[in-house]
Amino acid sequence: MSARSKARKRALDILFQADVRGEDPAAILAAEASRAAGEPDRQSSWLYARDIVDGVIDHRDEIDEQIVTHARDWKIERMPAVDRAVLRIGVWEAVFNDEVPVAVAIDEAVELAKEYSTDEAGAFVHGVLARIARSA
């Protein structure tokens, strides 16, 4: 697994945890930063995970607006927490991070959804992100 894939998984853990606990993602990110400081072998994945979470925090309203607009009859509050977190990561990478090709952002988000959510989540995430990419 590449360092960026590991970073996406770490970012998913942080965003999911914040959502489920009703906590500020920045607080969980700070706790993870302390833990990462003691794990130099995970430094490369940590840096990008932090970029993702910071990006989602900075653009949360815009990201959620994109998700709601393109989710077709799904309210964001009704989505499973893991799907919300995966979509937020995917939208941030596809729309706000010029370093990641849109196709890669979509593929990586779909893989996260397939691994950590329901059987239908991969197709749902792909559909939402593809519609967002086409509208950009």
Coordinates of C-alpha atoms in Angstrom, one line a residue:
M1 CA 0.0 0.0 0.0
S2 CA 1.4 3.4 -1.0
A3 CA 2.1 6.1 1.6
R4 CA -0.7 8.2 0.1
S5 CA -3.2 5.3 0.4
K6 CA -2.1 4.8 4.0
A7 CA -2.6 8.6 4.6
R8 CA -6.1 8.4 3.2
K9 CA -6.9 5.6 5.6
R10 CA -5.5 7.6 8.5
A11 CA -7.5 10.7 7.4
L12 CA -10.6 8.5 7.2
D13 CA -10.0 7.2 10.7
I14 CA -9.7 10.8 12.0
L15 CA -12.8 12.2 10.1
F16 CA -14.9 9.1 11.0
Q17 CA -14.0 9.3 14.7
A18 CA -14.8 13.0 14.8
D19 CA -18.1 12.5 13.1
V20 CA -19.2 9.5 15.3
R21 CA -18.1 11.2 18.5
G22 CA -19.4 14.6 17.6
E23 CA -16.0 16.1 18.2
D24 CA -14.0 18.7 16.4
P25 CA -11.7 16.9 13.8
A26 CA -9.0 19.4 14.7
A27 CA -8.8 18.1 18.2
I28 CA -8.5 14.5 17.0
L29 CA -5.9 15.6 14.5
A30 CA -3.9 17.2 17.3
A31 CA -4.0 14.0 19.3
E32 CA -2.9 12.1 16.2
A33 CA -0.1 14.6 15.6
S34 CA 1.3 13.8 19.1
R35 CA 1.1 10.1 18.4
A36 CA 2.7 10.4 15.0
A37 CA 5.7 12.4 16.5
G38 CA 6.6 9.2 18.3
E39 CA 6.4 7.0 15.1
P40 CA 9.0 8.3 12.6
D41 CA 8.4 5.2 10.4
R42 CA 4.9 6.4 9.7
Q43 CA 5.9 10.1 9.0
S44 CA 5.4 10.0 5.2
S45 CA 1.8 8.8 5.5
W46 CA 1.1 11.2 8.5
L47 CA 2.0 14.4 6.6
Y48 CA -0.5 13.7 3.8
A49 CA -3.2 12.6 6.2
R50 CA -2.8 15.9 8.0
D51 CA -3.1 17.7 4.7
I52 CA -6.3 15.9 3.9
V53 CA -7.9 16.5 7.3
D54 CA -6.8 20.2 7.3
G55 CA -8.2 20.5 3.8
V56 CA -11.5 19.0 4.7
I57 CA -11.8 21.2 7.8
D58 CA -10.9 24.4 5.7
H59 CA -13.4 23.6 2.9
R60 CA -16.1 21.7 4.9
D61 CA -19.0 23.8 3.9
E62 CA -18.1 23.8 0.2
I63 CA -17.4 20.0 0.3
D64 CA -20.7 19.2 1.9
E65 CA -22.5 21.5 -0.5
Q66 CA -21.0 19.5 -3.4
I67 CA -21.9 16.2 -1.8
V68 CA -25.5 17.3 -1.1
T69 CA -25.9 18.7 -4.6
H70 CA -24.7 15.6 -6.4
A71 CA -25.9 12.8 -4.0
R72 CA -29.3 12.7 -5.7
D73 CA -32.0 12.5 -3.0
W74 CA -29.6 11.7 -0.2
K75 CA -29.3 14.0 2.8
I76 CA -25.8 14.2 4.2
E77 CA -27.1 13.5 7.7
R78 CA -28.7 10.2 6.5
M79 CA -25.5 8.8 5.0
P80 CA -23.4 6.4 7.0
A81 CA -20.6 8.2 8.8
V82 CA -18.0 6.3 6.9
D83 CA -19.5 7.2 3.6
R84 CA -19.6 10.9 4.6
A85 CA -15.9 10.8 5.6
V86 CA -14.9 9.0 2.3
L87 CA -16.8 11.4 0.2
R88 CA -15.3 14.4 2.0
I89 CA -11.8 13.0 1.4
G90 CA -12.7 12.3 -2.3
V91 CA -14.2 15.8 -2.9
W92 CA -11.2 17.5 -1.2
E93 CA -8.7 15.6 -3.4
A94 CA -10.7 15.9 -6.6
V95 CA -11.7 19.6 -6.2
F96 CA -9.2 21.3 -3.9
N97 CA -5.9 19.3 -4.3
D98 CA -4.3 20.0 -7.7
E99 CA -1.6 17.4 -7.0
V100 CA -4.0 14.4 -7.3
P101 CA -5.6 13.6 -10.6
V102 CA -9.4 13.5 -10.4
A103 CA -9.5 9.9 -11.6
V104 CA -7.1 8.8 -8.8
A105 CA -9.1 10.7 -6.2
I106 CA -12.3 8.9 -7.3
D107 CA -10.6 5.5 -7.5
E108 CA -9.0 5.8 -4.0
A109 CA -12.3 6.9 -2.5
V110 CA -14.1 4.0 -4.1
E111 CA -11.5 1.6 -2.7
L112 CA -11.9 3.0 0.8
A113 CA -15.7 2.7 0.6
K114 CA -15.5 -0.9 -0.6
E115 CA -13.1 -1.8 2.2
Y116 CA -14.8 0.0 5.1
S117 CA -18.4 0.4 4.2
T118 CA -21.3 -1.6 2.7
D119 CA -21.3 -3.5 -0.6
E120 CA -23.2 -0.7 -2.3
A121 CA -21.0 2.1 -0.9
G122 CA -18.4 1.8 -3.7
A123 CA -20.9 2.4 -6.4
F124 CA -22.6 5.2 -4.4
V125 CA -19.3 7.0 -3.8
H126 CA -18.2 6.6 -7.4
G127 CA -21.5 8.0 -8.7
V128 CA -21.4 11.1 -6.4
L129 CA -17.7 11.9 -7.1
A130 CA -18.1 11.3 -10.9
R131 CA -21.0 13.8 -11.0
I132 CA -19.0 16.3 -9.0
A133 CA -16.0 15.8 -11.4
R134 CA -18.2 16.4 -14.4
S135 CA -19.7 19.6 -13.0
A136 CA -16.3 21.1 -12.1

